[in-house]
Structure formats: C-alpha cells, structure tokens
Coordinates of C-alpha atoms in Angstrom, one line a residue:
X1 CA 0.0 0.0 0.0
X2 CA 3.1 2.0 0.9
X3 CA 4.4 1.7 -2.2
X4 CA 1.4 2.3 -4.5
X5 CA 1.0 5.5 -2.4
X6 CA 5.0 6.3 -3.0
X7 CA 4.3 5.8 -6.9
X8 CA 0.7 7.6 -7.0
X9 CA 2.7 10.6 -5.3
X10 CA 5.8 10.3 -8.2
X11 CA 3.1 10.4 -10.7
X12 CA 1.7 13.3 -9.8
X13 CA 4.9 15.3 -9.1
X14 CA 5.9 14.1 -12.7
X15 CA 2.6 15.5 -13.9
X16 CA 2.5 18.9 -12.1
X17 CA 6.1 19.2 -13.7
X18 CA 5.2 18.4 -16.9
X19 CA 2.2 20.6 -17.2
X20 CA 5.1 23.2 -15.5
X21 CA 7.2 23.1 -18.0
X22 CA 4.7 23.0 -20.6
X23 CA 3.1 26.3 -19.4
X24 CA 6.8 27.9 -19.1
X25 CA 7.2 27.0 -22.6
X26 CA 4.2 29.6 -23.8
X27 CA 5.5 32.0 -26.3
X28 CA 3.8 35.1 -25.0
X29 CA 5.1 38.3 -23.5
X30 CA 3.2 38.0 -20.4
X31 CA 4.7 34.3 -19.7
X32 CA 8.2 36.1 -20.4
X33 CA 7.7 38.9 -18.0
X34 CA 6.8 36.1 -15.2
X35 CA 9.7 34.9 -15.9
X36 CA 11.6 37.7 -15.6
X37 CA 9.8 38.3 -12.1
X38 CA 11.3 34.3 -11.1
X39 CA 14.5 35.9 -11.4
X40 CA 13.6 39.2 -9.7
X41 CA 12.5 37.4 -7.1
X42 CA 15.1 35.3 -6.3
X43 CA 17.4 38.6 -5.2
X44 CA 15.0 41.4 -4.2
X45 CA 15.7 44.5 -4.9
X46 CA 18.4 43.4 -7.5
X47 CA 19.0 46.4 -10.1
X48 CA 17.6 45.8 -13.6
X49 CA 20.9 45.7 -15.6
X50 CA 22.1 43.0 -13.2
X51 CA 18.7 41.0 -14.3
X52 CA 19.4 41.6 -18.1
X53 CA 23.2 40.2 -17.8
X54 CA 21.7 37.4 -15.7
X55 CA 19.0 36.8 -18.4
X56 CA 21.8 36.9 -21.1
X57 CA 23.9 34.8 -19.6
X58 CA 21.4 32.4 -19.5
X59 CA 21.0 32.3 -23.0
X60 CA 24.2 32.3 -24.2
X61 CA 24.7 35.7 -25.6
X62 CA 28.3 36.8 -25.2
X63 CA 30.0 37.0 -28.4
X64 CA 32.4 39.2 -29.3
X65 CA 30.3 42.1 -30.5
X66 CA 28.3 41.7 -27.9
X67 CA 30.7 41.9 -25.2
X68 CA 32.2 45.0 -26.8
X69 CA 29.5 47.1 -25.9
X70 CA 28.3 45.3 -23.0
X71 CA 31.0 43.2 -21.2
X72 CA 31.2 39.7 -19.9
X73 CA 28.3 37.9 -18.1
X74 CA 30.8 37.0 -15.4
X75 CA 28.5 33.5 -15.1
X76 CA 26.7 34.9 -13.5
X77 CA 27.8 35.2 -10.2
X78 CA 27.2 39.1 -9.9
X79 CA 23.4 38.3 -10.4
X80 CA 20.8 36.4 -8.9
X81 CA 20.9 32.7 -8.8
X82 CA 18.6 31.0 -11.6
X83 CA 17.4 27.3 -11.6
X84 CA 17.9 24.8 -14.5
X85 CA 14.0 24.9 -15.8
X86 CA 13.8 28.6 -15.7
X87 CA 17.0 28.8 -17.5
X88 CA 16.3 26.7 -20.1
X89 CA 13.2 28.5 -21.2
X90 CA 14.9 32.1 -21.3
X91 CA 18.1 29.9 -23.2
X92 CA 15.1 29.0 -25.6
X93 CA 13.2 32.1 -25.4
X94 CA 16.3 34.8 -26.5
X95 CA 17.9 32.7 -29.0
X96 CA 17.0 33.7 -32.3
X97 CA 16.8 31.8 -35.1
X98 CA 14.9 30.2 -38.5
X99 CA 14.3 27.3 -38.9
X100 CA 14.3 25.1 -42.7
X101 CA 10.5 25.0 -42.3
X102 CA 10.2 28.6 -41.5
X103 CA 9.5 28.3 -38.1
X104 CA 10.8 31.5 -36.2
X105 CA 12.2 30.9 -33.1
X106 CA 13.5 33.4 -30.2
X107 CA 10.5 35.7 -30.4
X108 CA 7.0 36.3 -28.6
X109 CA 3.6 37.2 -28.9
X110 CA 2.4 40.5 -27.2
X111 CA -1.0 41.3 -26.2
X112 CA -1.1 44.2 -28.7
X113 CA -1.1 41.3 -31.9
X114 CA 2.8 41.9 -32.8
X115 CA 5.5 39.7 -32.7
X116 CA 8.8 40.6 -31.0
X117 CA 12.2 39.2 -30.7
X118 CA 13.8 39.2 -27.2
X119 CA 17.5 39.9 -28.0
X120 CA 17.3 43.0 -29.5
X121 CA 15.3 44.0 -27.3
X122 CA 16.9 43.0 -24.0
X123 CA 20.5 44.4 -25.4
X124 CA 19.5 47.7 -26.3
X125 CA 17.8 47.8 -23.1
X126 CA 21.0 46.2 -21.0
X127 CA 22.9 49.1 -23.3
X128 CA 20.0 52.1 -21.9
X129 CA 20.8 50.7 -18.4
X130 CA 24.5 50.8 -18.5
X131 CA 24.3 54.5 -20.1
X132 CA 26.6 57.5 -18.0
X133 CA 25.5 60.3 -20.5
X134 CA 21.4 60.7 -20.1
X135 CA 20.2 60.3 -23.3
X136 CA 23.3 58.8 -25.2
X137 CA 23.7 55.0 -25.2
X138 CA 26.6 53.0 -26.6
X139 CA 26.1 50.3 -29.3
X140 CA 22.5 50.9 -29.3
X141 CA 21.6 51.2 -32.6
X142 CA 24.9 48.4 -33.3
X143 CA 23.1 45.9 -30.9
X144 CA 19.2 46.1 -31.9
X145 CA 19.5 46.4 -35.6
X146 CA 22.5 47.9 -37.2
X147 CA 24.2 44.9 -37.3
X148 CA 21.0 42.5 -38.8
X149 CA 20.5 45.5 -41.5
X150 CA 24.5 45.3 -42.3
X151 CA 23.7 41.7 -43.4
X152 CA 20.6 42.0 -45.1
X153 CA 21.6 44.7 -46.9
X154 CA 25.2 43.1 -48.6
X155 CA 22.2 41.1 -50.2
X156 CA 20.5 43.8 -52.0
X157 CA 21.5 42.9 -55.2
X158 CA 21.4 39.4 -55.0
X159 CA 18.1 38.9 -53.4
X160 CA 14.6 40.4 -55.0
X161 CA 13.8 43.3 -53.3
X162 CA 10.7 41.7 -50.8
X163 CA 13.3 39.5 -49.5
X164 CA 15.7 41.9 -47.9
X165 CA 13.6 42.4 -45.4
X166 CA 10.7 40.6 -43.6
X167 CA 8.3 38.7 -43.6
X168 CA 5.6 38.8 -40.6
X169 CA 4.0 35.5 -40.0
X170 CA 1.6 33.6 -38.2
X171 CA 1.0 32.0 -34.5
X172 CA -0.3 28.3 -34.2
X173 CA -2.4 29.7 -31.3
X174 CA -2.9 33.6 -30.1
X175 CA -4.2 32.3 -26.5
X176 CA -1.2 30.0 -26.0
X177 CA 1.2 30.7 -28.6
X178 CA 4.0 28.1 -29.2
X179 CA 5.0 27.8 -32.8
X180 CA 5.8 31.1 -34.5
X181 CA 5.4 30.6 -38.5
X182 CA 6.5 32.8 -41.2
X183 CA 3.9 33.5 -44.1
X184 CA 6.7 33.5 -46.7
X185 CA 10.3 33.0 -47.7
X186 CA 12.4 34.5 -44.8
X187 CA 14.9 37.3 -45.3
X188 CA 18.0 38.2 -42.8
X189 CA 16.0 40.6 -40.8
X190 CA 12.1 39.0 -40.0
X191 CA 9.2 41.7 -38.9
X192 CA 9.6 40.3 -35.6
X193 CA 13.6 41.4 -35.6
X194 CA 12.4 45.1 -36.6
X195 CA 9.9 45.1 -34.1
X196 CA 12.4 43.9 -31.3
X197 CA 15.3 46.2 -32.6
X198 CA 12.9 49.2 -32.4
X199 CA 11.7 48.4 -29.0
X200 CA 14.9 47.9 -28.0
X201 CA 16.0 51.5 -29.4
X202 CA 12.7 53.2 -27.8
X203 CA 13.4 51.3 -24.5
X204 CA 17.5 51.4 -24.0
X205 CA 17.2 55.3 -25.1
X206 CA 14.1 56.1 -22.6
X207 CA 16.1 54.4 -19.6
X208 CA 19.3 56.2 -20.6
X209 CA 17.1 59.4 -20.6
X210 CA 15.4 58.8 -17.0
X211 CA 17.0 60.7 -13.6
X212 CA 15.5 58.2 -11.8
X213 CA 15.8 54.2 -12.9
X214 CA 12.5 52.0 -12.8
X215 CA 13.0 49.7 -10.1
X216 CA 12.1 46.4 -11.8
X217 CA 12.6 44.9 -15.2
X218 CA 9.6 43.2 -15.3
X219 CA 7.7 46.7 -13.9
X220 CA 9.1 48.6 -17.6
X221 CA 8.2 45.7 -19.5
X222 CA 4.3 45.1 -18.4
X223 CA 3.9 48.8 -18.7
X224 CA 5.1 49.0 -22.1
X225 CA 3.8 45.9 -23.8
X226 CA 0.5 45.7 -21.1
X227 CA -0.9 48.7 -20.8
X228 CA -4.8 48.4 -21.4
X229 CA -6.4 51.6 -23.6
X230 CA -9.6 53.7 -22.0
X231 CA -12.1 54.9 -23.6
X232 CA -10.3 57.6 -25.9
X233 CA -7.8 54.8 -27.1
X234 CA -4.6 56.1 -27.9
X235 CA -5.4 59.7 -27.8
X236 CA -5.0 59.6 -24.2
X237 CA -3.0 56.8 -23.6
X238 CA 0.8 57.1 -22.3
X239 CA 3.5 57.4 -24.5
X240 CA 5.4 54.8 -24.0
X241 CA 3.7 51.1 -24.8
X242 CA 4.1 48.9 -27.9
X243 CA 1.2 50.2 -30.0
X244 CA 2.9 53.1 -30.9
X245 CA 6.2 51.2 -31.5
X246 CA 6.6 52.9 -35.0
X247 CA 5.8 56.6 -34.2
X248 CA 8.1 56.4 -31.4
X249 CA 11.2 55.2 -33.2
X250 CA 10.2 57.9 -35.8
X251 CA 10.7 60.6 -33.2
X252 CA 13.8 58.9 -32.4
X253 CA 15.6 57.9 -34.9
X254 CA 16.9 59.4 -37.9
X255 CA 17.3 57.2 -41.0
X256 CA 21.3 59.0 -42.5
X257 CA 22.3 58.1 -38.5
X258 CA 20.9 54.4 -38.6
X259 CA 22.8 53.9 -41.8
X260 CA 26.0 55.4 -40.4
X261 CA 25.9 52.7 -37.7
X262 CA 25.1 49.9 -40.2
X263 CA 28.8 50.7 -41.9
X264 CA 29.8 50.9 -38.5
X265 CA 29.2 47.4 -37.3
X266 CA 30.2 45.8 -40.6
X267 CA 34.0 48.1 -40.1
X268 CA 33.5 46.7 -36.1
X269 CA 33.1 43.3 -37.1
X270 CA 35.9 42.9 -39.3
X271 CA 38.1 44.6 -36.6
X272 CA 36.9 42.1 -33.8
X273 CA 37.7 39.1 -36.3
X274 CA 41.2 40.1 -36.8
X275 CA 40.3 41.6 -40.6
X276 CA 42.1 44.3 -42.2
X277 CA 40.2 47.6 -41.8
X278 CA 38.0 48.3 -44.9
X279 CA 39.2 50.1 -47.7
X280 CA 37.8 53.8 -48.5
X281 CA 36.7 52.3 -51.9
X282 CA 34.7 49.3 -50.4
X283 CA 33.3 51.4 -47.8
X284 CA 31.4 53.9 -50.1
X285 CA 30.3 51.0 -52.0
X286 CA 28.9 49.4 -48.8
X287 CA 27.5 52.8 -47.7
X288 CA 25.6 53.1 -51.4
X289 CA 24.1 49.5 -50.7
X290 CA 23.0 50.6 -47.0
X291 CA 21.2 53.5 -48.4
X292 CA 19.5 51.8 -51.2
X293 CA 18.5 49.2 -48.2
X294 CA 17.2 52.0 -45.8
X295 CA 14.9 53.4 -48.4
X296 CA 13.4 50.2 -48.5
X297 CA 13.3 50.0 -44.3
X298 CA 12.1 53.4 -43.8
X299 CA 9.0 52.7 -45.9
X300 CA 8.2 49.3 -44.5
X301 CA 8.6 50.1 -40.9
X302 CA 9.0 53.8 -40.3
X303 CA 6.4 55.0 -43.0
X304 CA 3.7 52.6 -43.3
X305 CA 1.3 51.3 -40.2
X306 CA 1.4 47.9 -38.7
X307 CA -1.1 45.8 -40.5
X308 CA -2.2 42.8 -38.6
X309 CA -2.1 39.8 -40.9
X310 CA -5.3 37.9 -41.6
X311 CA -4.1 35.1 -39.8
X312 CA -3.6 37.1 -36.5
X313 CA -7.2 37.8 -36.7
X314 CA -8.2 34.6 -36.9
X315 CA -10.1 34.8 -40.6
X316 CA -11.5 32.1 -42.7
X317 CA -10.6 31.2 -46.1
X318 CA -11.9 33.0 -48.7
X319 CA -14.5 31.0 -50.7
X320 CA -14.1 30.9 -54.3
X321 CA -11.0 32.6 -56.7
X322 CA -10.5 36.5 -55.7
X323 CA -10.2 38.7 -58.1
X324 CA -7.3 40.4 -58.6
X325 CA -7.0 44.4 -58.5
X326 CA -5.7 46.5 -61.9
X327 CA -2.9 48.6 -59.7
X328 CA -2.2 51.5 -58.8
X329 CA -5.9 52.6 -58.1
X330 CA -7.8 56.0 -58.1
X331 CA -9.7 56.3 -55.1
X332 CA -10.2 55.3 -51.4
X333 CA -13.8 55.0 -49.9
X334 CA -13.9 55.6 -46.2
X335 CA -16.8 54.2 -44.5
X336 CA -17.6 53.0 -40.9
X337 CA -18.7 49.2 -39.5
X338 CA -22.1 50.7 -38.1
X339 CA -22.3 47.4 -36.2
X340 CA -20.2 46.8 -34.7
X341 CA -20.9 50.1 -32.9
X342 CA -18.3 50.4 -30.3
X343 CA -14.4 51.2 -30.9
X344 CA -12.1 48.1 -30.4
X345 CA -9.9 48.3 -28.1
X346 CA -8.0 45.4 -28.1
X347 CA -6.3 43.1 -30.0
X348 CA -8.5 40.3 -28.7
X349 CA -12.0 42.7 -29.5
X350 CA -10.7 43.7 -32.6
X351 CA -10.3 40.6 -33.9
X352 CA -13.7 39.4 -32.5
X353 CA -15.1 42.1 -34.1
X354 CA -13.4 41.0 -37.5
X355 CA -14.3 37.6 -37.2
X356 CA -17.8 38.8 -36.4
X357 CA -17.9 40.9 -39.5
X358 CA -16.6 38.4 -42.2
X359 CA -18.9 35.8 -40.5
X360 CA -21.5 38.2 -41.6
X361 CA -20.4 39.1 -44.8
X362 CA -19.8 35.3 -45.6
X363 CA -22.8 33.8 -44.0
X364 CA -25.5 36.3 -44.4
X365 CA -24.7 38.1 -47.5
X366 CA -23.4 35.5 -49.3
X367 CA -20.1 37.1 -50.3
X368 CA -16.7 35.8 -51.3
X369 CA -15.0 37.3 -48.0
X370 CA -15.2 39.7 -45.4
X371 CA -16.0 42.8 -47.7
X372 CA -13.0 45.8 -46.6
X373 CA -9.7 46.1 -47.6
X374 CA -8.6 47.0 -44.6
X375 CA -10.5 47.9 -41.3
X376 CA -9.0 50.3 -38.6
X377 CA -9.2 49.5 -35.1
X378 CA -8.9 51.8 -32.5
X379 CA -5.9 50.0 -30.7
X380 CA -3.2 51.7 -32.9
X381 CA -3.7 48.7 -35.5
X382 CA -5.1 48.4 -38.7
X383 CA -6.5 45.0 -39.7
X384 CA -6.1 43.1 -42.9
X385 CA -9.3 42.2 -45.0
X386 CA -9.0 41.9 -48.7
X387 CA -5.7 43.4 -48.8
X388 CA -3.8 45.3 -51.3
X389 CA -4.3 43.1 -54.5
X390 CA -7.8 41.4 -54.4
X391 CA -10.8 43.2 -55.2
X392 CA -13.2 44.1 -52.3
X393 CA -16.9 44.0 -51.6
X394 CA -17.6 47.5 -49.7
X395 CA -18.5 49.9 -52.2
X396 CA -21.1 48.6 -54.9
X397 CA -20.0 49.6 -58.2
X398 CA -16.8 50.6 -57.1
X399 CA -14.7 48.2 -56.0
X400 CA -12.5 47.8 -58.9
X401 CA -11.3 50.9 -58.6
X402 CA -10.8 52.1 -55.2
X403 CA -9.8 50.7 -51.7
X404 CA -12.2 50.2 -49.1
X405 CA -11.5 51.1 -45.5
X406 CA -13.7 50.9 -42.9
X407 CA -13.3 52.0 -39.4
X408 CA -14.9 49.6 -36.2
X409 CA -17.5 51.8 -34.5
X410 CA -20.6 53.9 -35.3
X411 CA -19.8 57.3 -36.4
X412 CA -23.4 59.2 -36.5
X413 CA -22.7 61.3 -33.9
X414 CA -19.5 60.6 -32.8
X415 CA -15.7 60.5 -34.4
X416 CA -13.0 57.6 -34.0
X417 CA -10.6 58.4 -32.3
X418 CA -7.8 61.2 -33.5
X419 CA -5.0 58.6 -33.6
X420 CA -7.0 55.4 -35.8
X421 CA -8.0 58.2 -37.9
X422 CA -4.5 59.7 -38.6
X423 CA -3.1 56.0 -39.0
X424 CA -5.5 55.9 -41.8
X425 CA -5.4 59.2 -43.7
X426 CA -1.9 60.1 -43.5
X427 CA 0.1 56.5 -42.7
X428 CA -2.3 53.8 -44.7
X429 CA -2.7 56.6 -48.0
X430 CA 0.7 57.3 -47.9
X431 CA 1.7 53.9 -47.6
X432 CA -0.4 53.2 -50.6
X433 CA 0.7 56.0 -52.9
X434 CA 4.6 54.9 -52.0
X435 CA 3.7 51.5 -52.6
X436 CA 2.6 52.1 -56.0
X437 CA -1.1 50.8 -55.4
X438 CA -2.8 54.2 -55.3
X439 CA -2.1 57.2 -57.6
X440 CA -0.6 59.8 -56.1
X441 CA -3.7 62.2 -57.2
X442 CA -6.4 60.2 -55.6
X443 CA -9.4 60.5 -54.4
X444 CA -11.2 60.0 -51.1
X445 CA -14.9 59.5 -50.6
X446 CA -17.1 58.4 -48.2
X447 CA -19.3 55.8 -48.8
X448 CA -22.4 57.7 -49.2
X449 CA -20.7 59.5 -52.1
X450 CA -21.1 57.2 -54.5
X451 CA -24.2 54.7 -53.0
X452 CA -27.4 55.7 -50.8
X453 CA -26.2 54.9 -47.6
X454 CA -25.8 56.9 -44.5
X455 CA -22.2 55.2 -44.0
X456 CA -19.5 56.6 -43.0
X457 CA -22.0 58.4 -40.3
X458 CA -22.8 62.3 -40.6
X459 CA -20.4 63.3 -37.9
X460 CA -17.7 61.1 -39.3
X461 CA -18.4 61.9 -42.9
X462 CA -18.2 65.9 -41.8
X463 CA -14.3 64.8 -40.8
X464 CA -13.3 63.9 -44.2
X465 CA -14.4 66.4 -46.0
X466 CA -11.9 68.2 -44.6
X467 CA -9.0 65.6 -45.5
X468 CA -6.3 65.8 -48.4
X469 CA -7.6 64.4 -51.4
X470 CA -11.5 64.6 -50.2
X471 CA -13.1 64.4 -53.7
X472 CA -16.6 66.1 -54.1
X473 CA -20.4 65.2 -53.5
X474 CA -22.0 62.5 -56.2
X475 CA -21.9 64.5 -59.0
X476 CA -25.0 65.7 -61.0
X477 CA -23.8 63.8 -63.7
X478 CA -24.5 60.3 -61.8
X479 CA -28.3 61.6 -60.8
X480 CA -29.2 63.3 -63.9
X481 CA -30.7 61.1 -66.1
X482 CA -32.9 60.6 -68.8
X483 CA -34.7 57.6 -69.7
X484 CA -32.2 55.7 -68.2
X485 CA -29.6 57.5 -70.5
X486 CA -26.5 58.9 -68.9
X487 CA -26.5 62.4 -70.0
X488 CA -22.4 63.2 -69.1
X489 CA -19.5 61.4 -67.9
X490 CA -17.7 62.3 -64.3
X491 CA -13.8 62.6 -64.1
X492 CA -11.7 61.1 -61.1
X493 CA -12.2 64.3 -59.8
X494 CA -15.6 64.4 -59.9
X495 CA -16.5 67.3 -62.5
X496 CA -19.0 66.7 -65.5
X497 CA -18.6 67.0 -69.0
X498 CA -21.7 66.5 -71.4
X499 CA -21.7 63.3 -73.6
X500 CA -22.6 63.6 -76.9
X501 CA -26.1 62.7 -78.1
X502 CA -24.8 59.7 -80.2
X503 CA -24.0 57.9 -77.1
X504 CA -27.7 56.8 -76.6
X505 CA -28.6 53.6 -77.7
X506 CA -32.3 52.4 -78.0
X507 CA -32.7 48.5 -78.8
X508 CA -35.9 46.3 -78.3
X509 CA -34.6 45.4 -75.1
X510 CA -34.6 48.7 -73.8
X511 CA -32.9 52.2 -73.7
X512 CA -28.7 51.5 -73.2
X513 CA -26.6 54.0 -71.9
X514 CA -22.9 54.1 -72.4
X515 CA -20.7 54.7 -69.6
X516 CA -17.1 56.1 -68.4
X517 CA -14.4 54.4 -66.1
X518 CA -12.3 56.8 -64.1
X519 CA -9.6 55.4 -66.6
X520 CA -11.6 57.6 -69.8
X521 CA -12.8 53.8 -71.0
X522 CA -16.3 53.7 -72.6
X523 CA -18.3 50.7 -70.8
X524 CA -22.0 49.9 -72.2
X525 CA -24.7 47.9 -70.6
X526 CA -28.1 48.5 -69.0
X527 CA -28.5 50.6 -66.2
X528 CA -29.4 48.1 -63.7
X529 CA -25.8 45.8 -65.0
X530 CA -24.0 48.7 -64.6
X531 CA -20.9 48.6 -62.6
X532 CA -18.7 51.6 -63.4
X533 CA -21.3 54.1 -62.6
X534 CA -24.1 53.0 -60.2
X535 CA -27.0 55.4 -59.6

C-alpha cells in the first residue's frame, strides 16, 4: 500500500512538472515577464541591468560584439541565482533563429497582436541601463539592428527586393502561442527582428534618458507591452507602450544616423575578427548599398502602419478565386462598420469584431469574404481584410477601382478616435501612394458619395471632408438622367462634362446607356448591370 502510495505521489509530481514546463514553454510576453519576475525574485531589490546580464547569460549571448558594448556575463555570479528549468526556457526564449520550415524561433507574442524578438530587445535595453550620459547610449543602434540591416543589406542585389527584409507571419495559437510561423520566404531581418530592434532602441534610449531608474525589469516591460487603452484609445493613452512602437522610433531615430551605424558594425566586425580595416573604396560601395537598403526599411517600418495579418485575426478562407485588382488605383472610400458600434480596443475585440464581420459578410450576404480592404481599429492597428491586390466588396460599383476602409464603430454622432483616424489618412494613403497601389492624385470619398447609404455616419463623414484628397459630392452627372440614359461622364475628380447625343442607344430590349471608367474607357450595358457608374 506504501508503495502504491510512493508511486501515485511520483506520478503526480511528474505531472504537475510536466504541465510546469509545458506552461513555461508559452511564447507570449506575459509568460516572459513572469519569468523575468522568477529571477527578480530570487534577489529582491536586485537592479535591472544586473537582471538583463543574468538573463543573457542564461542564454548564451556573449560573443564578441556583444561583449564589446556590454562586457562579460561573469557567469553569472554578480546576479541572482537562476534554476535549470527557468533557465532553459529564457536559453530558448532569447535565442534567435529560422528554422528550414520557416519556423521562427527566439521571439514572442504581445498582447497588442505583434510579434517581437527578445534579444534586440533586452541588449539595447542592457545598453539604456549601462548608459553615464542621459540620453546617449553605446552600441545601441549596433546591438538592436544595425548589425541584422548590415547583413541584409550586402544582399541587395542578389536577393529580389521583398526578401531583404521581412516577412511577418503567423502563430499556431494567439491564447497559448507556441510555434511562431512565417507567411513566406524568410529574409535576414524578420518583422519580428524590426519590431524587437525598435523596442529595444525606444526602451534602452528612454532608460538612458530617465533621472530616476525604474525599479524592476519586469515593472518597464508590463507597462510597455500591457498597458490596457480607455475609452479615448490612444489619444489619451501614455507614450510609451508597444502600440505606438513605429511613431516612437520615428521621433527617435533618424534614418542618414541608422545607416551610419550599419557601416559601423560591418568596419567593427571585421576589426573584432582580426580583418584588415575596410578600404575607402569598399566602404562607399557598402554605404551606397546601405542606403539603397534604408529606403526600402524606412518605408516598410517607419512610413507605413502595422497591418495585422489575416491570420492574426483569426479569418477564414476565402470562398471561391478572388479577383485580382488593376494597380495602382484612383480612389479610397472611407466608410464606418455601423455594427459593430463600439471602438475596439484590443487586439482580442478587434479581432472578434473581425471575425464577427466576415462571418456576416460570408454567412448572411453571401459574399466571397469579409467585404474591406482594410479595417482600422482603435488600438493603434489596422487589420487586414482583402488586402492590397484582391478586389473588395464594400462599395457597390466601385470596387474595382478604389480601396475600401472601414473603421470599427458607429460614427453618426461621434468621431473615432484622432489617432486610428491619422493612422489611416496620413500612414495607410501614404503607404499606398509609395507602394505604387494608389495614384498619387487620388481620391477620397465616403461611402455615401457614390451609393445611398448613410455610411461613414454624418459626424464622421463631416471629418473627411476636410482631408487631403477629399473628392466632391456624387456629381450631377450620376443623378441626372434621362430615360435611363446617362446624360455626361464624371472625371476622377468628380466634375462633368456632357456626352454627346450619339451615345444613346435604344434597342428592343430597352434604352442603353454608355458609360465612363475613371480610366476615360467607354463601358456599355443596362443601367441596372451597370458597374462603373451606379445610380
């Protein structure tokens, strides 16, 4: 009896452990900053920079150019003790890598929907802490990115340009993430790398910057990455937390400097290899290829928004064969969910809300997918619907020709908030125009424009009228017919000209009309098959 109780007790100590190590083994942000607390713990009161060479010595991360800027781990015997278990999963957790099956390892989910790797972002922090001059920090920019770039970059010419950098990718599971997948070929510096390097930069350069330390690691980390949006979303949220990752290292950084510290590491690399110094010649030829690079990282990550992938969001397939979009495009229609009627804010309600509104689309209307290009949330995120190539279902008639974006939330009486709608109007449209999918004249409508709708809301449709590139009311041209004959043709820009009389057609099946695309094209067909022009 002694004995089965001796091996019923074994059991369950081998269970608990199991289901220990299984939970430490989470890939999320929040399951790293406990972890992070284990080690706080274990020495209270131990300073933060004595936490992050504990947590890099634990992992490994001592090579030469690291050590440069930061110094030796020392084994850690200047920092608090950590046990084999805990150790393992930071080992596992800051080690960066990808796999042949483009699994990405060494990075986590955080609760805003974006992916981050850990070393960057711990050594530029490590390099913040260990700052003398307030506001100046050693290796920073060497340690979070410079050095990644320098690599990508020497590829430039031998890689197609949407390999250089990125991709983003997908989770296996957003609630207990585990397997980090990429949703394409991977290049030398993954979305999740950027994202790290830049927290890392915002992070190391705001501790350099403070009078007065944090106390805690884990305290800088949950307000950053945790911080949970009121009401007014980021308008009055704090500065400092991950959603606003990208503005941040705007302010911060400036894209000639970055560069400069990408030649930088590649001349400190060869010196801490025993290479000769590079030549004048070969460094102006490396500084050319950096700059060709940055043009390319400065409009990926500095001048377009974070779109949250499909995948994030948890969307279904899309049923049948899209159809692809004739690029670049002449108009954006801005329109507003109506239901549902309340901001998002959160990555988990925004992608309920998503789900809830392709279901709908799907289910109810009977449509290919959910029917937006893209939909702004009101977390600092925009979501991806239909995307940038595949035509959309949001404004009927229209929807070769323009992108739809919608923003989560009734507008009637009330606006979104300052920051989603900024993200959209001068982040998404610019992102757009650089990208070569919208013209650089475009338009901008709202919904009601060019169908009889109440969409994007009076209060919110008063808002745009006031944006660049707001194009005019329907024009008389669309209302003023006769017979079912259109009487003039409307421009891109919304002004009439009279069509000649020879354009009306009268057969036995009825009166035709022939119409214009925004592209000048004559179109013909019955009013009600229309799909240029509707009325």
């Amino acid at each position: 009896m002694a004995t089965l109780w001796t091996w019923s007790q074994t059991l369950l100590l081998v269970l608990v452990s199991t289901s220990a190590v299984k939970a430490s083994s989470s890939r999320h942000m929040d399951e790293f900053i406990r972890a992070v607390e284990r080690v706080e713990d274990g020495d209270p009161g131990v300073e933060p920079v004595t936490v992050l060479r504990s947590l890099r010595g634990a992992a490994g991360l001592h090579d030469a150019f690291i050590q440069h800027f930061l110094g030796h781990t020392n084994s850690n015997s200047d920092g608090p003790e950590i046990d084999a278990r805990l150790s393992d999963y930071i080992g596992t957790a800051l080690q960066h890598r990808v796999t042949g099956e483009a699994r990405e390892e060494g990075v986590v989910l955080t609760p805003d929907g974006t992916t981050v790797a850990l070393r960057p972002l711990l050594l530029g922090m490590e390099a913040g802490f260990l700052s003398t001059t307030r506001g100046r920090v050693r290796g920073l920019y060497q340690l979070t990115l410079a050095k990644d770039l320098e690599r990508s970059f020497r590829r430039l010419h031998s890689s197609p340009p949407s390999r250089r950098l990125g991709p983003d990718g997908c989770w296996d599971n957003v609630t207990s993430p585990m397997v980090f997948t990429l949703s394409d070929n991977s290049s030398l510096v993954t979305t999740a790398q950027v994202n790290g390097g830049m927290d890392g930069v915002i992070l190391g350069m705001e501790v350099s910057a403070r009078s007065r330390r944090p106390l805690r690691l884990s305290s800088l980390l949950r307000a950053y990455y945790c911080h949970h949006l009121e009401d007014g979303g980021l308008d009055t949220a704090p500065r400092l937390i991950s959603p606003r990752r990208r503005e941040n290292f705007r302010e911060l950084v400036l894209p000639p400097l970055l560069a400069r510290q990408v030649v930088r590491s590649a001349d400190l690399t060869r010196k801490l290899k025993g290479d000769p110094k590079m030549a004048a010649k070969e460094k102006k030829k490396l500084m050319a290829v950096v700059k060709e690079g940055m043009k390319e990282f400065v409009f990926n990550y500095m001048n377009c928004p974070a779109i949250i992938p499909r995948c994030m969001w948890g969307a279904k397939p899309y049923k049948g064969t899209p159809t692809p979009l004739s690029l670049p495009l002449s108009f954006m229609y801005i329109h507003h969910t109506a239901t549902p009627s309340q901001p998002c804010l959160t990555f988990q309600q925004c992608s309920v809300d998503m789900r809830s509104m392709q279901r709908f689309h799907q289910d109810d209307r009977g449509w290919d997918d959910i029917g937006y290009s893209f939909v702004a949330g009101s977390d600092g995120f925009i979501y991806e619907g239909r995307s940038w190539h595949w035509q959309g279902a949001h404004t009927k008639g229209h929807n070769s020709i323009g992108y739809g974006v919608s923003f989560i939330g009734d507008y009637s009486s009330t606006l979104p908030s300052q920051h989603a709608m900024q993200l959209v109007r001068d982040r998404l449209a610019s992102c757009a125009v650089g990208g070569g999918r919208l013209v650089a004249n475009f338009t901008l409508q709202g919904h009601r424009q060019v169908v009889n709708t109440s969409c994007p809301g009076d209060t919110f449709y008063n808002e745009i009228t006031g944006w660049e590139h707001f194009g005019p009311e329907r024009s008389a041209c669309q209302r003023d017919k006769y017979h079912g004959v259109l009487l003039c043709r409307a421009s891109s820009r919304g002004s009439c000209t009279d069509l000649s009389p020879d354009t009306e057609r009268v057969t036995p099946q009825g009166t035709i009309r022939l119409l214009f695309s925004s592209a000048g094209r004559i179109a013909s067909g019955r009013e009600s098959q229309s799909s240029d022009l509707p009325l």
